[in-house]
mmCIF file of C-alpha atoms in Angstrom:
data_model
loop_
_atom_site.group_PDB
_atom_site.id
_atom_site.type_symbol
_atom_site.label_atom_id
_atom_site.label_comp_id
_atom_site.label_asym_id
_atom_site.label_seq_id
_atom_site.Cartn_x
_atom_site.Cartn_y
_atom_site.Cartn_z
ATOM 1 C CA MET A 1 0.019 -0.396 0.180
ATOM 2 C CA ASP A 2 2.793 2.609 0.871
ATOM 3 C CA THR A 3 3.896 1.524 -2.848
ATOM 4 C CA PHE A 4 0.820 3.065 -4.268
ATOM 5 C CA GLY A 5 0.647 5.994 -2.815
ATOM 6 C CA LEU A 6 4.421 6.532 -3.743
ATOM 7 C CA SER A 7 3.965 5.956 -6.882
ATOM 8 C CA ILE A 8 0.353 8.424 -6.554
ATOM 9 C CA LEU A 9 2.101 10.977 -5.124
ATOM 10 C CA LYS A 10 5.021 10.617 -8.463
ATOM 11 C CA GLY A 11 2.503 11.030 -10.377
ATOM 12 C CA ILE A 12 0.849 14.084 -8.783
ATOM 13 C CA ILE A 13 4.423 15.937 -8.397
ATOM 14 C CA SER A 14 5.185 15.574 -12.003
ATOM 15 C CA PHE A 15 1.618 17.164 -13.228
ATOM 16 C CA PHE A 16 3.530 20.296 -11.558
ATOM 17 C CA LEU A 17 6.712 19.348 -12.951
ATOM 18 C CA HIS A 18 5.726 18.979 -16.612
ATOM 19 C CA PRO A 19 6.665 22.270 -18.687
ATOM 20 C CA LEU A 20 2.819 22.205 -20.486
ATOM 21 C CA THR A 21 0.681 22.550 -17.192
ATOM 22 C CA TYR A 22 2.345 26.215 -17.358
ATOM 23 C CA ILE A 23 2.406 26.605 -20.910
ATOM 24 C CA THR A 24 -1.583 26.212 -20.559
ATOM 25 C CA ILE A 25 -1.568 28.677 -17.798
ATOM 26 C CA ILE A 26 0.150 30.906 -19.409
ATOM 27 C CA GLY A 27 -2.093 30.757 -22.802
ATOM 28 C CA ALA A 28 -5.322 31.251 -20.703
ATOM 29 C CA PHE A 29 -3.919 34.582 -19.191
ATOM 30 C CA LEU A 30 -3.047 35.302 -22.373
ATOM 31 C CA LEU A 31 -6.557 35.190 -23.660
ATOM 32 C CA GLY A 32 -7.662 36.831 -21.087
ATOM 33 C CA ARG A 33 -5.493 39.504 -21.563
ATOM 34 C CA SER A 34 -5.580 40.270 -25.583
ATOM 35 C CA ARG A 35 -9.904 39.632 -24.991
ATOM 36 C CA VAL A 36 -9.440 42.991 -22.642
ATOM 37 C CA LYS A 37 -7.355 45.039 -25.412
ATOM 38 C CA ARG A 38 -10.570 44.208 -27.690
ATOM 39 C CA ASP A 39 -13.277 44.796 -25.507
ATOM 40 C CA ARG A 40 -11.726 49.405 -24.564
ATOM 41 C CA ARG A 41 -10.867 49.509 -27.320
ATOM 42 C CA ASP A 42 -14.650 48.004 -29.315
ATOM 43 C CA PHE A 43 -16.900 49.249 -26.092
ATOM 44 C CA HIS A 44 -14.287 51.401 -23.951
ATOM 45 C CA THR A 45 -14.718 49.236 -21.156
ATOM 46 C CA ARG A 46 -12.988 46.127 -19.725
ATOM 47 C CA VAL A 47 -16.732 43.624 -19.961
ATOM 48 C CA HIS A 48 -14.933 40.006 -17.755
ATOM 49 C CA ASP A 49 -12.061 39.984 -15.865
ATOM 50 C CA VAL A 50 -8.456 39.736 -17.086
ATOM 51 C CA LEU A 51 -7.849 36.959 -14.104
ATOM 52 C CA ASP A 52 -11.408 35.228 -15.463
ATOM 53 C CA ASP A 53 -9.884 33.251 -18.460
ATOM 54 C CA VAL A 54 -7.355 31.468 -15.954
ATOM 55 C CA VAL A 55 -9.598 30.244 -13.204
ATOM 56 C CA PHE A 56 -12.015 28.916 -16.285
ATOM 57 C CA ALA A 57 -8.875 27.127 -17.574
ATOM 58 C CA VAL A 58 -8.011 24.766 -13.717
ATOM 59 C CA VAL A 59 -11.839 25.962 -11.865
ATOM 60 C CA PRO A 60 -14.540 23.231 -14.312
ATOM 61 C CA CYS A 61 -11.128 20.667 -14.757
ATOM 62 C CA LEU A 62 -10.075 19.519 -11.235
ATOM 63 C CA ILE A 63 -13.510 17.506 -10.255
ATOM 64 C CA ILE A 64 -13.426 16.567 -14.549
ATOM 65 C CA GLY A 65 -10.329 14.906 -13.962
ATOM 66 C CA ALA A 66 -11.196 13.856 -10.986
ATOM 67 C CA ALA A 67 -13.746 12.202 -11.839
ATOM 68 C CA PHE A 68 -10.998 9.841 -15.128
ATOM 69 C CA LEU A 69 -9.184 8.796 -12.374
ATOM 70 C CA LEU A 70 -11.709 7.560 -10.479
ATOM 71 C CA PHE A 71 -13.125 5.414 -13.739
ATOM 72 C CA ASN A 72 -9.860 4.671 -14.698
ATOM 73 C CA LEU A 73 -8.821 2.693 -11.026
ATOM 74 C CA PHE A 74 -11.732 0.471 -12.412
ATOM 75 C CA LEU A 75 -10.662 1.009 -16.821
ATOM 76 C CA GLY A 76 -6.887 0.650 -16.515
ATOM 77 C CA LEU A 77 -5.665 2.704 -19.839
ATOM 78 C CA THR A 78 -2.378 2.553 -20.199
ATOM 79 C CA VAL A 79 -0.494 4.065 -22.362
ATOM 80 C CA PRO A 80 4.240 4.396 -22.548
ATOM 81 C CA PHE A 81 6.038 7.577 -21.915
ATOM 82 C CA SER A 82 6.449 6.941 -25.420
ATOM 83 C CA THR A 83 2.616 8.314 -25.797
ATOM 84 C CA THR A 84 2.445 10.273 -23.108
ATOM 85 C CA ILE A 85 5.382 12.377 -25.391
ATOM 86 C CA ALA A 86 4.233 12.115 -28.379
ATOM 87 C CA MET A 87 0.122 13.737 -26.875
ATOM 88 C CA SER A 88 2.784 16.394 -25.476
ATOM 89 C CA ILE A 89 4.573 17.707 -28.461
ATOM 90 C CA ALA A 90 0.991 17.778 -30.357
ATOM 91 C CA ALA A 91 -0.922 20.193 -27.853
ATOM 92 C CA LEU A 92 2.479 22.640 -27.412
ATOM 93 C CA LEU A 93 3.383 22.854 -31.000
ATOM 94 C CA LEU A 94 -1.208 24.475 -31.403
ATOM 95 C CA LEU A 95 -0.084 25.932 -27.903
ATOM 96 C CA ILE A 96 2.370 28.110 -29.328
ATOM 97 C CA THR A 97 1.163 28.385 -32.787
ATOM 98 C CA GLY A 98 -1.645 29.729 -31.149
ATOM 99 C CA GLN A 99 -4.677 27.535 -32.693
ATOM 100 C CA ILE A 100 -6.111 27.185 -30.989
ATOM 101 C CA ARG A 101 -9.487 25.932 -32.309
ATOM 102 C CA PHE A 102 -7.838 22.643 -33.098
ATOM 103 C CA LEU A 103 -6.530 22.690 -29.061
ATOM 104 C CA SER A 104 -9.088 19.337 -29.908
ATOM 105 C CA PRO A 105 -7.704 15.460 -28.510
ATOM 106 C CA ALA A 106 -9.177 14.340 -31.315
ATOM 107 C CA PHE A 107 -6.493 16.178 -33.470
ATOM 108 C CA VAL A 108 -4.065 15.980 -30.809
ATOM 109 C CA MET A 109 -4.170 12.200 -30.480
ATOM 110 C CA ILE A 110 -3.249 12.945 -34.623
ATOM 111 C CA LEU A 111 0.727 12.631 -33.556
ATOM 112 C CA PRO A 112 0.869 9.712 -31.139
ATOM 113 C CA VAL A 113 -1.224 7.236 -33.522
ATOM 114 C CA PHE A 114 1.159 7.831 -35.584
ATOM 115 C CA ALA A 115 4.127 7.071 -33.843
ATOM 116 C CA ALA A 116 2.425 3.588 -33.017
ATOM 117 C CA LEU A 117 1.998 3.234 -36.648
ATOM 118 C CA PHE A 118 4.309 4.709 -38.817
ATOM 119 C CA TYR A 119 7.476 5.705 -37.050
ATOM 120 C CA THR A 120 10.519 3.615 -35.648
ATOM 121 C CA PRO A 121 12.469 4.289 -32.751
ATOM 122 C CA ARG A 122 16.479 5.245 -34.309
ATOM 123 C CA ASP A 123 18.998 6.313 -32.309
ATOM 124 C CA LEU A 124 20.059 10.201 -31.207
ATOM 125 C CA GLY A 125 22.819 10.154 -29.335
ATOM 126 C CA ASN A 126 21.350 10.631 -25.726
ATOM 127 C CA ASN A 127 19.832 7.369 -23.797
ATOM 128 C CA THR A 128 17.425 9.796 -21.709
ATOM 129 C CA LEU A 129 16.614 10.280 -25.546
ATOM 130 C CA ASN A 130 16.786 6.610 -26.910
ATOM 131 C CA ARG A 131 14.433 5.552 -24.019
ATOM 132 C CA MET A 132 11.259 8.367 -24.377
ATOM 133 C CA GLN A 133 10.624 6.190 -27.540
ATOM 134 C CA GLU A 134 10.656 2.988 -26.007
ATOM 135 C CA GLY A 135 7.425 1.963 -27.128
ATOM 136 C CA ILE A 136 5.853 4.476 -29.140
ATOM 137 C CA GLY A 137 5.137 0.916 -31.473
ATOM 138 C CA SER A 138 3.686 -1.690 -29.196
ATOM 139 C CA VAL A 139 1.000 0.889 -27.366
ATOM 140 C CA SER A 140 -2.744 -0.827 -27.810
ATOM 141 C CA LEU A 141 -4.742 1.055 -30.899
ATOM 142 C CA VAL A 142 -7.385 -0.425 -28.334
ATOM 143 C CA ALA A 143 -6.318 1.698 -25.538
ATOM 144 C CA LEU A 144 -5.954 5.355 -27.891
ATOM 145 C CA ALA A 145 -9.319 4.804 -29.178
ATOM 146 C CA LEU A 146 -10.937 4.083 -25.258
ATOM 147 C CA LEU A 147 -8.696 7.173 -24.653
ATOM 148 C CA VAL A 148 -9.531 9.625 -26.851
ATOM 149 C CA GLY A 149 -13.234 8.937 -27.035
ATOM 150 C CA LEU A 150 -13.463 10.172 -23.365
ATOM 151 C CA LEU A 151 -11.159 12.641 -24.620
ATOM 152 C CA VAL A 152 -13.356 14.206 -26.929
ATOM 153 C CA PHE A 153 -16.579 13.537 -24.384
ATOM 154 C CA ILE A 154 -14.955 15.424 -21.771
ATOM 155 C CA GLU A 155 -14.668 18.588 -24.323
ATOM 156 C CA GLY A 156 -18.271 18.538 -25.883
ATOM 157 C CA TYR A 157 -18.769 18.569 -22.085
ATOM 158 C CA LEU A 158 -17.000 21.502 -21.037
ATOM 159 C CA ILE A 159 -18.187 23.018 -24.505
ATOM 160 C CA ALA A 160 -22.084 22.095 -23.331
ATOM 161 C CA THR A 161 -21.464 24.270 -19.563
ATOM 162 C CA ASN A 162 -18.988 26.374 -19.972
ATOM 163 C CA ALA A 163 -17.848 27.765 -23.152
ATOM 164 C CA GLY A 164 -20.645 29.641 -23.833
ATOM 165 C CA LYS A 165 -20.070 31.409 -20.063
ATOM 166 C CA GLN A 166 -19.671 34.834 -19.734
ATOM 167 C CA THR A 167 -18.318 35.243 -23.641
ATOM 168 C CA SER A 168 -17.032 37.955 -24.950
ATOM 169 C CA PRO A 169 -19.334 40.464 -27.309
ATOM 170 C CA ARG A 170 -17.052 41.800 -30.559
ATOM 171 C CA LEU A 171 -17.973 44.654 -33.443
ATOM 172 C CA VAL A 172 -17.283 43.062 -36.949
ATOM 173 C CA GLU A 173 -17.705 43.992 -40.293
ATOM 174 C CA SER A 174 -19.868 41.883 -42.514
ATOM 175 C CA LYS A 175 -19.498 41.115 -45.947
ATOM 176 C CA ARG A 176 -21.851 44.354 -46.906
ATOM 177 C CA GLY A 177 -19.545 46.572 -45.183
ATOM 178 C CA LYS A 178 -22.096 47.150 -41.448
ATOM 179 C CA ILE A 179 -20.893 46.988 -37.702
ATOM 180 C CA VAL A 180 -22.366 43.902 -36.652
ATOM 181 C CA GLY A 181 -22.632 42.254 -33.069
ATOM 182 C CA SER A 182 -20.686 38.486 -32.078
ATOM 183 C CA HIS A 183 -19.673 37.126 -29.377
ATOM 184 C CA GLU A 184 -16.565 35.013 -29.177
ATOM 185 C CA MET A 185 -15.350 32.160 -27.058
ATOM 186 C CA GLN A 186 -12.236 31.239 -25.879
ATOM 187 C CA ARG A 187 -11.148 28.231 -23.925
ATOM 188 C CA LEU A 188 -8.028 26.630 -22.639
ATOM 189 C CA TRP A 189 -8.919 24.237 -20.606
ATOM 190 C CA LEU A 190 -6.261 22.538 -18.210
ATOM 191 C CA LEU A 191 -7.405 18.802 -18.365
ATOM 192 C CA PRO A 192 -5.372 16.843 -15.448
ATOM 193 C CA LEU A 193 -5.595 13.265 -17.245
ATOM 194 C CA PHE A 194 -4.968 9.908 -15.273
ATOM 195 C CA LEU A 195 -3.164 7.375 -16.312
ATOM 196 C CA PHE A 196 -1.560 4.193 -16.319
ATOM 197 C CA LEU A 197 2.652 3.710 -17.867
ATOM 198 C CA PRO A 198 3.125 0.072 -18.234
ATOM 199 C CA VAL A 199 6.469 0.556 -16.131
ATOM 200 C CA GLY A 200 6.959 0.740 -12.309
ATOM 201 C CA ASN A 201 5.860 -1.580 -9.481
ATOM 202 C CA VAL A 202 2.275 -1.036 -9.000
ATOM 203 C CA GLU A 203 0.985 -4.675 -8.813
ATOM 204 C CA SER A 204 -2.988 -4.763 -10.622
ATOM 205 C CA LEU A 205 -5.536 -6.559 -8.206
ATOM 206 C CA SER A 206 -7.761 -9.108 -8.036
ATOM 207 C CA TRP A 207 -10.023 -6.438 -9.089
ATOM 208 C CA TRP A 208 -8.820 -3.973 -10.966
ATOM 209 C CA PRO A 209 -7.842 -3.377 -14.047
ATOM 210 C CA LEU A 210 -10.746 -4.161 -15.750
ATOM 211 C CA LEU A 211 -9.938 -4.239 -18.960
ATOM 212 C CA ASP A 212 -6.455 -5.940 -19.738
ATOM 213 C CA PHE A 213 -3.434 -4.247 -22.156
ATOM 214 C CA GLY A 214 -0.995 -7.307 -21.634
ATOM 215 C CA ASN A 215 1.575 -5.236 -18.489
ATOM 216 C CA GLU A 216 1.683 -6.466 -15.028
ATOM 217 C CA THR A 217 2.979 -3.746 -13.035
ATOM 218 C CA TYR A 218 2.427 -0.449 -13.382
ATOM 219 C CA ALA A 219 3.186 3.718 -12.718
ATOM 220 C CA PHE A 220 1.041 6.413 -12.342
ATOM 221 C CA LEU A 221 0.877 9.870 -14.695
ATOM 222 C CA LEU A 222 -0.654 12.768 -13.936
ATOM 223 C CA LEU A 223 -0.575 13.515 -17.584
ATOM 224 C CA PRO A 224 -1.200 17.984 -18.032
ATOM 225 C CA PHE A 225 -3.551 17.498 -21.236
ATOM 226 C CA PRO A 226 -4.762 20.987 -23.050
ATOM 227 C CA ILE A 227 -8.009 22.106 -24.549
ATOM 228 C CA GLY A 228 -9.097 24.336 -26.509
ATOM 229 C CA PHE A 229 -11.783 25.984 -27.917
ATOM 230 C CA ARG A 230 -12.589 29.248 -30.032
ATOM 231 C CA LYS A 231 -15.324 30.127 -32.281
ATOM 232 C CA LEU A 232 -16.683 33.698 -33.164
ATOM 233 C CA ILE A 233 -21.099 34.202 -33.383
ATOM 234 C CA HIS A 234 -22.664 36.060 -35.272
ATOM 235 C CA HIS A 235 -25.669 34.084 -36.003
ATOM 236 C CA ALA A 236 -26.872 33.198 -33.072
ATOM 237 C CA LEU A 237 -27.330 33.798 -29.300
ATOM 238 C CA PRO A 238 -24.429 32.486 -28.244
ATOM 239 C CA LEU A 239 -25.631 30.833 -24.592
ATOM 240 C CA PRO A 240 -27.852 27.718 -27.316
ATOM 241 C CA GLU A 241 -25.206 27.343 -29.680
ATOM 242 C CA MET A 242 -22.738 26.148 -27.331
ATOM 243 C CA LYS A 243 -24.898 24.073 -26.262
ATOM 244 C CA THR A 244 -26.024 22.473 -29.166
ATOM 245 C CA ASN A 245 -21.851 22.218 -30.379
ATOM 246 C CA GLY A 246 -21.432 20.061 -27.006
ATOM 247 C CA ARG A 247 -23.738 17.720 -27.802
ATOM 248 C CA GLN A 248 -22.617 17.121 -30.853
ATOM 249 C CA VAL A 249 -19.413 16.165 -29.649
ATOM 250 C CA ALA A 250 -20.012 14.286 -26.492
ATOM 251 C CA LEU A 251 -21.525 12.061 -29.580
ATOM 252 C CA LEU A 252 -18.991 12.229 -31.316
ATOM 253 C CA GLY A 253 -16.324 11.061 -28.719
ATOM 254 C CA ALA A 254 -19.221 8.110 -27.497
ATOM 255 C CA GLY A 255 -19.709 6.747 -30.461
ATOM 256 C CA THR A 256 -15.644 6.518 -30.616
ATOM 257 C CA ALA A 257 -15.397 5.016 -25.906
ATOM 258 C CA ILE A 258 -18.399 2.997 -27.457
ATOM 259 C CA LEU A 259 -16.598 1.035 -30.560
ATOM 260 C CA GLY A 260 -12.646 1.018 -28.758
ATOM 261 C CA MET A 261 -14.913 -1.013 -26.420
ATOM 262 C CA ILE A 262 -15.990 -3.223 -29.406
ATOM 263 C CA SER A 263 -12.949 -3.703 -30.259
ATOM 264 C CA TYR A 264 -11.511 -4.749 -27.193
ATOM 265 C CA PHE A 265 -13.933 -7.560 -26.538
ATOM 266 C CA LEU A 266 -13.761 -8.557 -30.195
ATOM 267 C CA ASP A 267 -9.944 -8.401 -30.135
ATOM 268 C CA ASN A 268 -10.079 -6.497 -33.336
ATOM 269 C CA GLU A 269 -7.192 -2.890 -33.914
ATOM 270 C CA TRP A 270 -9.246 -2.310 -37.245
ATOM 271 C CA ILE A 271 -12.018 -1.629 -35.500
ATOM 272 C CA ALA A 272 -10.438 0.518 -33.463
ATOM 273 C CA LEU A 273 -7.786 2.436 -35.595
ATOM 274 C CA THR A 274 -11.523 2.323 -37.658
ATOM 275 C CA ALA A 275 -12.957 4.573 -34.949
ATOM 276 C CA ILE A 276 -9.808 6.595 -34.042
ATOM 277 C CA GLY A 277 -10.625 7.942 -37.917
ATOM 278 C CA LEU A 278 -13.997 9.012 -37.676
ATOM 279 C CA VAL A 279 -13.582 11.196 -34.399
ATOM 280 C CA MET A 280 -10.816 12.472 -36.002
ATOM 281 C CA VAL A 281 -12.868 13.771 -39.478
ATOM 282 C CA GLY A 282 -16.137 13.555 -37.261
ATOM 283 C CA ARG A 283 -14.595 16.593 -34.663
ATOM 284 C CA ALA A 284 -13.690 18.418 -38.261
ATOM 285 C CA GLY A 285 -16.871 18.169 -39.627
ATOM 286 C CA ILE A 286 -18.360 19.503 -36.503
ATOM 287 C CA LEU A 287 -15.656 23.042 -37.093
ATOM 288 C CA LEU A 288 -17.158 23.186 -40.956
ATOM 289 C CA LEU A 289 -21.080 22.626 -40.035
ATOM 290 C CA HIS A 290 -21.149 26.069 -36.895
ATOM 291 C CA ARG A 291 -18.860 28.030 -38.601
ATOM 292 C CA GLY A 292 -22.065 30.289 -39.900
ATOM 293 C CA LYS A 293 -20.284 32.742 -42.244
ATOM 294 C CA ASN A 294 -23.282 32.947 -44.859
ATOM 295 C CA LYS A 295 -25.881 32.905 -41.669
ATOM 296 C CA PRO A 296 -27.354 36.767 -41.698
ATOM 297 C CA ALA A 297 -26.005 38.185 -38.072
ATOM 298 C CA TYR A 298 -28.402 37.956 -34.770
ATOM 299 C CA PHE A 299 -26.889 41.360 -33.618
ATOM 300 C CA ASN A 300 -27.342 45.106 -35.758
ATOM 301 C CA GLU A 301 -28.933 47.341 -36.110
ATOM 302 C CA ARG A 302 -32.606 47.270 -36.090
ATOM 303 C CA ASN A 303 -34.969 50.472 -36.722
ATOM 304 C CA GLU A 304 -36.539 49.759 -34.205
ATOM 305 C CA GLY A 305 -35.930 49.613 -31.259
ATOM 306 C CA LEU A 306 -31.387 48.092 -29.912
ATOM 307 C CA VAL A 307 -30.599 44.912 -28.937
ATOM 308 C CA ILE A 308 -28.072 43.543 -26.351
ATOM 309 C CA LEU A 309 -25.075 42.863 -27.579
ATOM 310 C CA GLY A 310 -23.771 42.254 -24.581
ATOM 311 C CA ILE A 311 -24.062 43.433 -20.390
ATOM 312 C CA LEU A 312 -21.259 44.338 -17.849
ATOM 313 C CA PRO A 313 -21.296 43.043 -13.907
ATOM 314 C CA GLY A 314 -22.207 43.843 -11.560
ATOM 315 C CA SER A 315 -23.816 47.061 -12.839
ATOM 316 C CA PRO A 316 -27.404 48.603 -12.890
ATOM 317 C CA ALA A 317 -28.304 46.744 -16.013
ATOM 318 C CA ASP A 318 -27.048 43.422 -14.759
ATOM 319 C CA GLN A 319 -29.214 43.765 -11.458
ATOM 320 C CA MET A 320 -32.412 44.226 -13.722
ATOM 321 C CA SER A 321 -32.505 40.143 -15.342
ATOM 322 C CA LEU A 322 -31.468 41.128 -18.509
ATOM 323 C CA GLN A 323 -30.148 38.836 -21.277
ATOM 324 C CA VAL A 324 -28.007 39.222 -24.433
ATOM 325 C CA GLY A 325 -29.692 38.260 -26.999
ATOM 326 C CA GLU A 326 -33.289 40.608 -26.524
ATOM 327 C CA VAL A 327 -34.231 43.825 -27.621
ATOM 328 C CA ILE A 328 -34.888 47.406 -25.659
ATOM 329 C CA SER A 329 -37.948 49.003 -28.139
ATOM 330 C CA LYS A 330 -38.753 52.135 -25.372
ATOM 331 C CA VAL A 331 -36.761 53.974 -22.559
ATOM 332 C CA ASN A 332 -39.039 56.278 -19.538
ATOM 333 C CA GLY A 333 -41.828 55.303 -22.516
ATOM 334 C CA LEU A 334 -40.259 56.557 -25.746
ATOM 335 C CA SER A 335 -39.900 54.856 -29.034
ATOM 336 C CA LEU A 336 -36.033 53.810 -29.998
ATOM 337 C CA GLY A 337 -35.593 54.871 -33.307
ATOM 338 C CA LYS A 338 -36.077 57.211 -35.598
ATOM 339 C CA GLY A 339 -33.658 59.804 -34.583
ATOM 340 C CA VAL A 340 -34.423 58.766 -30.246
ATOM 341 C CA ASP A 341 -31.711 58.148 -28.886
ATOM 342 C CA PHE A 342 -30.715 55.136 -26.703
ATOM 343 C CA TYR A 343 -28.902 58.151 -24.299
ATOM 344 C CA THR A 344 -31.643 60.621 -24.694
ATOM 345 C CA ALA A 345 -34.188 58.932 -24.025
ATOM 346 C CA LEU A 346 -32.121 57.619 -20.086
ATOM 347 C CA GLN A 347 -31.006 60.704 -19.669
ATOM 348 C CA ARG A 348 -35.559 61.601 -19.707
ATOM 349 C CA ASN A 349 -35.658 61.300 -15.541
ATOM 350 C CA ALA A 350 -31.727 60.833 -14.574
ATOM 351 C CA ALA A 351 -33.817 59.207 -11.153
ATOM 352 C CA PHE A 352 -35.393 56.267 -12.691
ATOM 353 C CA CYS A 353 -35.222 54.049 -15.464
ATOM 354 C CA LYS A 354 -38.128 52.383 -17.125
ATOM 355 C CA LEU A 355 -37.671 49.414 -20.051
ATOM 356 C CA GLU A 356 -39.774 48.098 -22.313
ATOM 357 C CA VAL A 357 -38.763 45.162 -23.537
ATOM 358 C CA LEU A 358 -38.837 42.379 -26.171
ATOM 359 C CA ASP A 359 -37.873 39.291 -25.382
ATOM 360 C CA ILE A 360 -35.693 36.427 -26.783
ATOM 361 C CA ASN A 361 -39.694 34.488 -27.380
ATOM 362 C CA GLY A 362 -41.193 37.120 -29.121
ATOM 363 C CA GLU A 363 -42.968 38.397 -25.582
ATOM 364 C CA ILE A 364 -42.840 41.927 -24.173
ATOM 365 C CA ARG A 365 -42.184 42.730 -20.061
ATOM 366 C CA PHE A 366 -41.151 45.704 -18.434
ATOM 367 C CA GLU A 367 -37.868 45.892 -16.144
ATOM 368 C CA GLN A 368 -36.658 49.121 -14.013
ATOM 369 C CA LYS A 369 -35.027 50.477 -11.507
ATOM 370 C CA ALA A 370 -33.731 53.345 -9.688
ATOM 371 C CA LEU A 371 -31.086 55.720 -9.988
ATOM 372 C CA TYR A 372 -28.993 57.307 -8.255
ATOM 373 C CA ASN A 373 -26.550 60.946 -9.852
ATOM 374 C CA ASN A 374 -23.042 58.047 -10.870
ATOM 375 C CA THR A 375 -24.921 55.877 -12.591
ATOM 376 C CA HIS A 376 -27.632 57.916 -14.749
ATOM 377 C CA HIS A 377 -25.682 57.408 -17.965
ATOM 378 C CA GLU A 378 -23.742 54.352 -16.910
ATOM 379 C CA LEU A 379 -26.563 51.505 -17.537
ATOM 380 C CA GLY A 380 -24.229 49.190 -18.452
ATOM 381 C CA LEU A 381 -25.645 47.816 -22.172
ATOM 382 C CA LEU A 382 -23.851 47.129 -24.642
ATOM 383 C CA PHE A 383 -25.235 47.638 -28.352
ATOM 384 C CA VAL A 384 -24.084 48.612 -32.030
ATOM 385 C CA LYS A 385 -24.186 51.257 -33.294
ATOM 386 C CA GLU A 386 -23.361 52.200 -37.586
ATOM 387 C CA ASN A 387 -22.000 55.312 -36.656
ATOM 388 C CA ARG A 388 -18.483 54.356 -36.255
ATOM 389 C CA PHE A 389 -16.315 51.635 -37.075
ATOM 390 C CA GLU A 390 -12.497 52.832 -35.400
ATOM 391 C CA ASP A 391 -13.792 54.284 -32.015
ATOM 392 C CA GLN A 392 -16.723 51.952 -31.550
ATOM 393 C CA GLU A 393 -19.559 51.409 -29.207
ATOM 394 C CA GLU A 394 -19.240 52.380 -25.968
ATOM 395 C CA ALA A 395 -21.408 50.811 -22.981
ATOM 396 C CA GLN A 396 -24.815 52.901 -21.839
#
């Protein structure tokens, strides 16, 4: 039991010694900083804090990583150390080149799979480098199919439950040269991936592992596995779009894992290889499916009313139950449009604000709130305006 606990401890320490841990966190911070700069350019104010991206990178994955640990304790997925190196190299290349949208497990696993199929270890003139190549061709394709299926399922869950939170409003120029609103989702998630290596001195118990990949002793590794996501939406509300996107990715991952299980019980690695190929093609297909380039803009300037593009956290508008995508048709009894400006209508009553709101279901409701001297001009709503592009939308 002491050996078991010591091996677990070494695996945890390996997570904090791995450079990908810190590169991913720094990458999340840089994403947050670039987002804040863009907010100030477009709206003259910061919408969300720069550190929110770091929090989103770490916190959601802690519970998921713990769940994967417990699951893999029974499943016993085993990959050689050389395969984890190939996974880390692929993820690192996508990170440093800024290709966040392709930082999906389905694409990261391309390099380990090709290495397992085609790479032949060679003498690199260094004992450490030579040992890092050991076992690269002996990895089970069934184990890789199960692993990529589970990771893509986790990716889909994160997209559906986390990517739609605190989306970043943006102003972009349409193909017709008009200014339209959009929402950008950029996420870097740092998943602590608990894996078994087919070396070490921890013997399998009578009830573990559930699957046998031909190894009797194991070492534990907690691998930092970054998952990235980037999407710009102009044609729909961000939250429903993210849930749909996430469900599709999760179903793709679940189907891949099921095919991996079938290949295990039938002892047929061709099924596993087919599953790996399908998940790569399927993930690319989902990326293309949700591009939405030729669809009309949802956040645009309208003849009557103003569509809410964003709401500043902690602002008076944030306390009024307003939602992104709703349309404000009247302010203090004045209909917006036809020369009536939002700010002008708001000044009609400096101490009180009453809004007529058309919700996303097309139903009218009223929201009202008392305003104070220092907030009557800062309701906290972000809109789309056509009158400028360089000096874009200020927060009202």
